[in-house]
Tab-separated table of C-alpha atoms in Angstrom:
chain	number	residue	atom	x	y	z
Z	189	UNK	CA	26.325	-46.789	26.704
Z	190	UNK	CA	24.604	-43.491	27.064
Z	191	UNK	CA	25.585	-41.937	23.672
Z	192	UNK	CA	24.413	-43.574	20.427
Z	193	UNK	CA	26.189	-40.838	18.440
Z	194	UNK	CA	29.675	-41.818	19.787
Z	195	UNK	CA	30.957	-45.490	20.193
Z	196	UNK	CA	34.523	-46.650	20.371
Z	197	UNK	CA	35.840	-50.204	20.574
Z	198	UNK	CA	39.473	-51.176	20.978
Z	199	UNK	CA	41.230	-54.460	21.254
Z	200	UNK	CA	44.942	-54.315	21.980
Z	201	UNK	CA	47.619	-54.593	24.566
Z	202	UNK	CA	48.098	-52.575	27.770
Z	203	UNK	CA	51.181	-50.482	27.272
Z	204	UNK	CA	51.554	-49.246	30.892
Z	205	UNK	CA	49.732	-49.916	34.222
Z	206	UNK	CA	46.895	-47.460	35.005
Z	207	UNK	CA	47.851	-44.380	36.945
Z	208	UNK	CA	45.603	-41.651	38.579
Z	209	UNK	CA	44.289	-39.154	36.028
Z	210	UNK	CA	41.941	-36.942	37.968
Z	211	UNK	CA	39.292	-37.020	40.544
Z	212	UNK	CA	35.671	-35.986	39.540
Z	213	UNK	CA	32.513	-35.518	41.383
Z	214	UNK	CA	31.752	-39.285	41.015
Z	215	UNK	CA	35.090	-40.696	41.925
Z	216	UNK	CA	38.558	-41.280	40.760
Z	217	UNK	CA	39.491	-41.819	37.163
Z	218	UNK	CA	42.683	-43.689	35.867
Z	219	UNK	CA	44.449	-43.495	32.509
Z	220	UNK	CA	46.368	-46.160	30.784
Z	221	UNK	CA	47.592	-46.605	27.088
Z	222	UNK	CA	46.696	-49.387	24.779
Z	223	UNK	CA	48.719	-50.461	21.699
Z	224	UNK	CA	46.486	-51.435	18.728
Z	225	UNK	CA	48.291	-52.764	15.800
Z	226	UNK	CA	47.242	-51.918	12.197
Z	227	UNK	CA	47.112	-54.345	9.363
Z	228	UNK	CA	50.296	-52.453	8.093
Z	229	UNK	CA	52.054	-53.357	11.311
Z	230	UNK	CA	52.079	-49.806	12.551
Z	231	UNK	CA	50.971	-49.456	16.119
Z	232	UNK	CA	48.636	-46.777	17.447
Z	233	UNK	CA	49.166	-46.034	21.222
Z	234	UNK	CA	45.646	-44.890	22.224
Z	235	UNK	CA	44.989	-43.247	25.639
Z	236	UNK	CA	42.025	-44.765	27.801
Z	237	UNK	CA	40.642	-43.328	30.918
Z	238	UNK	CA	38.423	-45.444	33.206
Z	239	UNK	CA	36.633	-44.968	36.503
Z	240	UNK	CA	38.291	-46.506	39.479
Z	241	UNK	CA	35.338	-48.675	40.138
Z	242	UNK	CA	35.565	-50.218	36.651
Z	243	UNK	CA	39.123	-51.177	37.291
Z	244	UNK	CA	38.458	-52.608	40.761
Z	245	UNK	CA	38.024	-56.252	39.379
Z	246	UNK	CA	41.041	-55.982	37.181
Z	247	UNK	CA	44.771	-55.975	37.906
Z	248	UNK	CA	45.995	-54.629	34.548
Z	249	UNK	CA	49.583	-55.269	33.803
Z	250	UNK	CA	51.625	-54.158	30.781
Z	251	UNK	CA	51.119	-56.665	27.943
Z	252	UNK	CA	47.722	-57.742	28.995
Z	253	UNK	CA	45.261	-58.091	26.092
Z	254	UNK	CA	42.018	-56.301	26.678
Z	255	UNK	CA	38.863	-55.049	24.948
Z	256	UNK	CA	37.578	-51.650	25.787
Z	257	UNK	CA	34.061	-50.301	24.752
Z	258	UNK	CA	33.474	-46.666	25.324
Z	259	UNK	CA	33.261	-43.185	23.898
Z	260	UNK	CA	35.498	-40.635	22.366
Z	261	UNK	CA	36.436	-37.571	24.574
Z	262	UNK	CA	38.459	-34.385	24.351
Z	263	UNK	CA	39.469	-31.439	26.434
Z	264	UNK	CA	41.675	-28.407	25.985
Z	265	UNK	CA	44.851	-28.794	27.803
Z	266	UNK	CA	45.799	-25.265	29.138
Z	267	UNK	CA	48.745	-26.326	31.210
Z	268	UNK	CA	51.238	-25.487	28.353
Z	269	UNK	CA	52.718	-29.021	28.499
Z	270	UNK	CA	51.834	-31.514	25.784
Z	271	UNK	CA	49.057	-31.373	23.201
Z	272	UNK	CA	46.631	-28.555	23.274
Z	273	UNK	CA	43.615	-30.808	22.336
Z	274	UNK	CA	43.846	-34.020	24.226
Z	275	UNK	CA	41.937	-37.046	22.627
Z	276	UNK	CA	41.146	-40.263	24.607
Z	277	UNK	CA	38.675	-42.972	24.916
Z	278	UNK	CA	36.439	-42.996	28.074
Z	279	UNK	CA	35.963	-46.710	28.922
Z	280	UNK	CA	32.517	-47.821	29.715
Z	281	UNK	CA	33.149	-51.647	29.642
Z	282	UNK	CA	36.560	-53.475	30.028
Z	283	UNK	CA	37.403	-57.125	29.722
Z	284	UNK	CA	40.450	-59.330	29.181
Z	285	UNK	CA	40.283	-60.380	25.621
Z	286	UNK	CA	42.635	-62.388	23.465
Z	287	UNK	CA	41.510	-61.587	19.845
Z	288	UNK	CA	42.564	-59.752	16.758
Z	289	UNK	CA	43.276	-56.130	17.249
Z	290	UNK	CA	40.482	-53.789	16.681
Z	291	UNK	CA	40.099	-49.992	16.533
Z	292	UNK	CA	36.576	-48.864	15.443
Z	293	UNK	CA	35.073	-45.562	16.063
Z	294	UNK	CA	31.506	-44.462	15.170
Z	295	UNK	CA	30.736	-40.743	15.456
Z	296	UNK	CA	27.884	-38.396	14.543
Z	297	UNK	CA	28.324	-34.659	15.006
Z	298	UNK	CA	28.355	-31.160	13.567
Z	299	UNK	CA	31.257	-29.732	11.312
Z	300	UNK	CA	32.465	-26.686	13.274
Z	301	UNK	CA	35.238	-25.419	11.102
Z	302	UNK	CA	35.601	-25.078	7.340
Z	303	UNK	CA	37.024	-28.240	5.846
Z	304	UNK	CA	40.523	-27.961	4.684
Z	305	UNK	CA	41.454	-29.917	1.507
Z	306	UNK	CA	45.073	-30.506	0.706
Z	307	UNK	CA	47.523	-33.054	-0.721
Z	308	UNK	CA	50.198	-34.926	1.246
Z	309	UNK	CA	53.834	-34.849	0.173
Z	310	UNK	CA	53.250	-38.105	-1.528
Z	311	UNK	CA	50.346	-36.697	-3.548
Z	312	UNK	CA	47.431	-38.213	-1.644
Z	313	UNK	CA	44.212	-36.164	-1.355
Z	314	UNK	CA	43.164	-35.487	2.252
Z	315	UNK	CA	40.516	-33.246	3.880
Z	316	UNK	CA	40.725	-32.186	7.488
Z	317	UNK	CA	37.457	-31.800	9.539
Z	318	UNK	CA	36.639	-30.791	13.097
Z	319	UNK	CA	33.591	-32.401	14.333
Z	320	UNK	CA	31.612	-31.440	17.537
Z	321	UNK	CA	30.027	-34.490	19.118
Z	322	UNK	CA	27.376	-33.613	21.591
Z	323	UNK	CA	27.212	-35.342	24.989
Z	324	UNK	CA	24.806	-34.918	27.865
Z	325	UNK	CA	24.468	-31.741	29.768
Z	326	UNK	CA	24.825	-29.559	26.681
Z	327	UNK	CA	28.576	-30.312	26.339
Z	328	UNK	CA	30.462	-31.305	23.251
Z	329	UNK	CA	33.775	-33.168	22.392
Z	330	UNK	CA	35.654	-31.678	19.522
Z	331	UNK	CA	37.372	-34.321	17.382
Z	332	UNK	CA	39.684	-33.932	14.373
Z	333	UNK	CA	38.825	-36.174	11.457
Z	334	UNK	CA	40.867	-36.891	8.258
Z	335	UNK	CA	39.142	-37.981	4.987
Z	336	UNK	CA	41.048	-39.481	2.087
Z	337	UNK	CA	40.831	-39.793	-1.637
Z	338	UNK	CA	37.599	-39.162	-3.506
Z	339	UNK	CA	35.739	-38.791	-0.206
Z	340	UNK	CA	38.249	-35.950	0.679
Z	341	UNK	CA	37.131	-33.991	-2.443
Z	342	UNK	CA	33.472	-34.489	-1.471
Z	343	UNK	CA	34.016	-33.503	2.191
Z	344	UNK	CA	35.772	-30.331	1.074
Z	345	UNK	CA	32.488	-29.073	-0.267
Z	346	UNK	CA	30.711	-29.316	3.123
Z	347	UNK	CA	29.991	-26.369	5.249
Z	348	UNK	CA	30.120	-25.358	8.868
Z	349	UNK	CA	26.895	-26.471	10.496
Z	350	UNK	CA	26.487	-29.631	8.372
Z	351	UNK	CA	25.970	-32.809	10.266
Z	352	UNK	CA	28.047	-35.864	9.357
Z	353	UNK	CA	28.383	-39.454	10.523
Z	354	UNK	CA	31.440	-41.658	10.110
Z	355	UNK	CA	33.116	-44.959	10.846
Z	356	UNK	CA	36.913	-44.886	11.184
Z	357	UNK	CA	39.794	-45.470	13.562
Z	358	UNK	CA	41.659	-43.414	16.069
Z	359	UNK	CA	45.156	-43.047	15.045
Z	360	UNK	CA	48.308	-41.377	16.236
Z	361	UNK	CA	50.652	-39.350	14.077
Z	362	UNK	CA	54.144	-38.167	14.737
Z	363	UNK	CA	55.220	-34.781	13.304
Z	364	UNK	CA	58.012	-32.172	13.828
Z	365	UNK	CA	57.194	-28.669	15.127
Z	366	UNK	CA	59.650	-25.864	15.081
Z	367	UNK	CA	59.282	-23.880	18.385
Z	368	UNK	CA	61.575	-20.848	18.576
Z	369	UNK	CA	64.168	-22.396	16.340
Z	370	UNK	CA	64.051	-25.666	18.090
Z	371	UNK	CA	62.638	-28.763	16.336
Z	372	UNK	CA	60.411	-30.947	18.658
Z	373	UNK	CA	58.780	-34.252	17.921
Z	374	UNK	CA	54.951	-34.057	18.707
Z	375	UNK	CA	52.084	-36.588	18.602
Z	376	UNK	CA	48.749	-35.780	17.104
Z	377	UNK	CA	45.583	-37.936	17.354
Z	378	UNK	CA	42.876	-37.865	14.901
Z	379	UNK	CA	40.007	-40.120	13.581
Z	380	UNK	CA	40.749	-41.612	10.112
Z	381	UNK	CA	37.431	-42.079	8.406
Z	382	UNK	CA	36.900	-45.156	6.350
Z	383	UNK	CA	33.269	-44.353	5.757
Z	384	UNK	CA	31.758	-40.822	5.993
Z	385	UNK	CA	28.555	-38.982	4.734
Z	386	UNK	CA	26.236	-36.219	5.655
Z	387	UNK	CA	23.352	-37.007	7.837
Z	388	UNK	CA	19.996	-37.051	6.089
């Protein structure tokens, strides 16, 4: 992989067959979701994008068990339809794989918004971070991160410009948004950090 500051590994089941996402300078890209089960039984449906040439040797069908290695990516959706910040995994390696579900993300980046400390309705401490992870050609991916418990209190003291590294999982969260008096169910994606610290 070409970025050591950004690694993602998923093991799960294909939730839908690949469909064309977009065409870039280096070819066609296809998207497909993968369902990854947590220990609690909750399932995270993670979006994956892969180059067409990576998929040439695969006939991915719904229900296939696969392992994906790649990188976290984000882009701003300006279409007005769906999430404003789209989060996905760009696949670099793909294989059929029958193993335990896995969802591990490693990131190293710069805090670009002031951390927000809060408590959930159940009283759990949480801190929201936005991390800019640099990629080649002077571009960055902006990735939302949540930190829990005592680490949330620690992260709340960090500042814009601090560099942090973490290990966590990419997870989905459903929420209700009120838009012009109409309640709509939305889905947000974020990295839930299990380990996080400032870079030395």
